[in-house]
Short mmCIF file of C-alpha atoms in Angstrom, two decimals:
data_model
loop_
_atom_site.label_atom_id
_atom_site.label_comp_id
_atom_site.label_asym_id
_atom_site.label_seq_id
_atom_site.Cartn_x
_atom_site.Cartn_y
_atom_site.Cartn_z
CA MET C 1 54.26 56.39 13.79
CA MET C 2 51.90 54.24 11.73
CA MET C 3 49.79 53.59 14.81
CA ARG C 4 49.36 57.34 15.46
CA ARG C 5 48.18 57.95 11.90
CA SER C 6 45.58 55.22 12.08
CA MET C 7 44.44 56.48 15.49
CA ARG C 8 44.11 60.04 14.13
CA ALA C 9 42.19 58.76 11.11
CA ALA C 10 39.83 56.82 13.36
CA ILE C 11 39.21 59.85 15.59
CA ALA C 12 38.75 62.13 12.57
CA GLY C 13 36.22 59.64 11.15
CA LEU C 14 34.24 59.43 14.40
CA LEU C 15 34.28 63.13 15.22
CA PRO C 16 31.40 64.15 12.87
CA THR C 17 29.29 61.26 14.17
CA LEU C 18 29.85 62.28 17.79
CA LEU C 19 29.19 65.96 17.12
CA PHE C 20 25.95 65.46 15.24
CA ALA C 21 24.53 62.42 17.06
CA PRO C 22 22.49 64.39 19.66
CA MET C 23 20.98 66.60 16.98
CA ALA C 24 20.04 63.63 14.80
CA SER C 25 18.42 61.73 17.66
CA SER C 26 16.18 64.67 18.58
CA GLN C 27 15.05 65.02 14.97
CA VAL C 28 14.17 61.33 14.79
CA ARG C 29 11.33 61.87 17.29
CA ASP C 30 9.64 64.44 14.98
CA ALA C 31 7.06 62.19 13.33
CA VAL C 32 3.58 60.73 13.54
CA TYR C 33 3.27 57.67 15.79
CA ARG C 34 0.32 55.31 15.49
CA GLY C 35 -0.89 52.53 17.71
CA THR C 36 -3.63 51.15 19.90
CA LEU C 37 -4.85 52.07 23.35
CA VAL C 38 -6.70 49.41 25.40
CA CYS C 39 -8.80 50.62 28.33
CA ASP C 40 -10.57 48.64 31.06
CA LYS C 41 -14.31 47.99 30.87
CA LEU C 42 -16.63 50.52 32.47
CA PRO C 43 -19.87 49.42 34.19
CA PHE C 44 -22.01 51.21 31.61
CA PHE C 45 -20.28 49.63 28.56
CA GLU C 46 -20.51 46.00 27.43
CA THR C 47 -16.79 45.51 26.70
CA ALA C 48 -13.37 47.02 27.24
CA ALA C 49 -12.22 49.62 24.72
CA ARG C 50 -9.52 48.92 22.14
CA GLU C 51 -9.11 51.91 19.81
CA ALA C 52 -6.56 53.62 17.60
CA ILE C 53 -4.40 56.50 18.82
CA GLU C 54 -2.20 58.82 16.77
CA VAL C 55 0.48 61.03 18.33
CA SER C 56 2.29 63.77 16.38
CA ILE C 57 5.56 65.05 17.80
CA LYS C 58 7.41 68.18 16.72
CA GLY C 59 10.32 69.14 18.94
CA SER C 60 9.13 68.87 22.53
CA VAL C 61 5.44 69.39 21.67
CA ALA C 62 3.03 66.48 21.21
CA ARG C 63 -0.57 66.40 19.98
CA TYR C 64 -2.78 63.34 19.90
CA ILE C 65 -6.12 62.08 18.70
CA HIS C 66 -7.81 58.92 20.01
CA ILE C 67 -10.98 57.30 18.72
CA VAL C 68 -13.92 57.09 21.16
CA ARG C 69 -16.76 54.73 20.25
CA GLU C 70 -19.85 55.54 22.17
CA ARG C 71 -22.79 53.15 21.90
CA THR C 72 -23.94 54.39 18.47
CA GLU C 73 -21.47 57.15 17.59
CA THR C 74 -17.77 57.56 16.93
CA SER C 75 -15.99 60.72 18.02
CA PHE C 76 -12.50 61.74 19.10
CA GLU C 77 -10.56 62.44 22.25
CA VAL C 78 -7.91 65.10 21.63
CA GLY C 79 -5.06 66.40 23.71
CA THR C 80 -1.57 67.78 23.91
CA GLY C 81 1.60 66.90 25.71
CA THR C 82 5.33 67.20 26.02
CA LEU C 83 8.40 65.18 25.17
CA GLU C 84 11.27 65.61 27.60
CA GLY C 85 14.21 63.42 26.69
CA GLN C 86 12.68 59.96 26.24
CA THR C 87 9.59 60.68 28.38
CA LEU C 88 6.25 61.44 26.74
CA SER C 89 3.36 62.97 28.75
CA LEU C 90 -0.12 63.43 27.26
CA LYS C 91 -3.21 65.12 28.69
CA GLY C 92 -6.60 65.51 27.04
CA GLY C 93 -10.26 64.70 27.19
CA TRP C 94 -13.51 63.91 25.46
CA SER C 95 -17.09 65.08 25.83
CA GLY C 96 -20.23 63.38 24.57
CA GLU C 97 -23.93 64.17 24.96
CA SER C 98 -24.32 62.87 28.52
CA GLU C 99 -20.83 61.82 29.58
CA SER C 100 -17.23 63.05 29.41
CA TYR C 101 -13.75 62.22 30.62
CA GLU C 102 -10.31 63.66 31.24
CA SER C 103 -7.27 61.59 30.37
CA ASN C 104 -3.60 61.35 31.31
CA TYR C 105 -1.17 59.03 29.53
CA GLY C 106 2.58 58.68 29.67
CA GLY C 107 5.42 56.51 28.54
CA ALA C 108 9.06 56.30 27.54
CA PHE C 109 10.53 55.88 24.10
CA VAL C 110 12.72 52.96 23.19
CA ARG C 111 14.07 53.44 19.66
CA ARG C 112 11.04 54.37 17.51
CA SER C 113 8.21 53.28 19.81
CA ALA C 114 6.74 54.01 23.22
CA ARG C 115 4.55 52.04 25.61
CA LEU C 116 1.77 54.14 27.08
CA THR C 117 -0.05 53.78 30.39
CA GLY C 118 -2.56 56.08 31.99
CA THR C 119 -6.09 56.73 33.16
CA GLN C 120 -9.39 58.16 32.02
CA THR C 121 -11.60 59.79 34.65
CA TRP C 122 -15.20 59.60 33.44
CA THR C 123 -18.30 61.49 34.52
CA HIS C 124 -21.43 59.45 33.76
CA GLU C 125 -24.92 60.16 35.15
CA GLY C 126 -23.45 62.28 37.95
CA LYS C 127 -20.96 59.60 39.05
CA THR C 128 -17.20 59.47 38.56
CA TYR C 129 -15.39 56.38 37.25
CA THR C 130 -11.67 55.90 36.65
CA ARG C 131 -10.28 53.28 34.32
CA LYS C 132 -6.76 52.24 33.41
CA CYS C 133 -5.47 52.30 29.86
CA GLU C 134 -2.34 50.94 28.22
CA GLY C 135 -1.02 50.57 24.73
CA ALA C 136 1.82 51.35 22.37
CA ILE C 137 2.64 53.75 19.58
CA LYS C 138 5.22 53.27 16.88
CA ARG C 139 6.79 55.36 14.13
CA PRO C 140 7.07 53.69 10.73
CA PHE C 141 10.55 53.08 9.34
CA ALA C 142 11.96 56.26 7.78
CA VAL C 143 11.84 54.67 4.33
CA PHE C 144 8.02 54.72 4.59
CA LEU C 145 7.86 58.38 5.61
CA PRO C 146 7.60 61.04 2.89
CA GLY C 147 10.84 62.93 2.37
CA GLU C 148 12.84 60.85 4.85
CA ALA C 149 16.08 58.95 4.26
CA LYS C 150 16.39 55.22 4.83
CA GLU C 151 16.83 54.13 8.42
#
């Protein structure tokens, strides 16, 4: 008899957690993620690129902005994407005065971060170049986010 009561109490205590766990996990992804994207060197640049990227996720929709440093100017690559389960897919591009590129990045979330891999397909002086990129984005702890509860 005593065992049944404690079993019922345990189940009653876990029930709200089990019912609301999927909803809470989907809400956790709604945030701004920041990180760095490192891309291979191109023949017309002196070094490889290592620049900041910021990804904003709301529901299953993602938007991103990535810094592009051209020889003397700084501008931004922008794009959109989707979040399906743990999988993030991003697509965007950038256009400068004499060159441009289209980009595709993707990755999977583990807790509050995701590793990204992808490519940029450049058009420079009438030629096409493709380079690989990789990096990571991370969401700050909830305690550091405005209006969020402690994690």
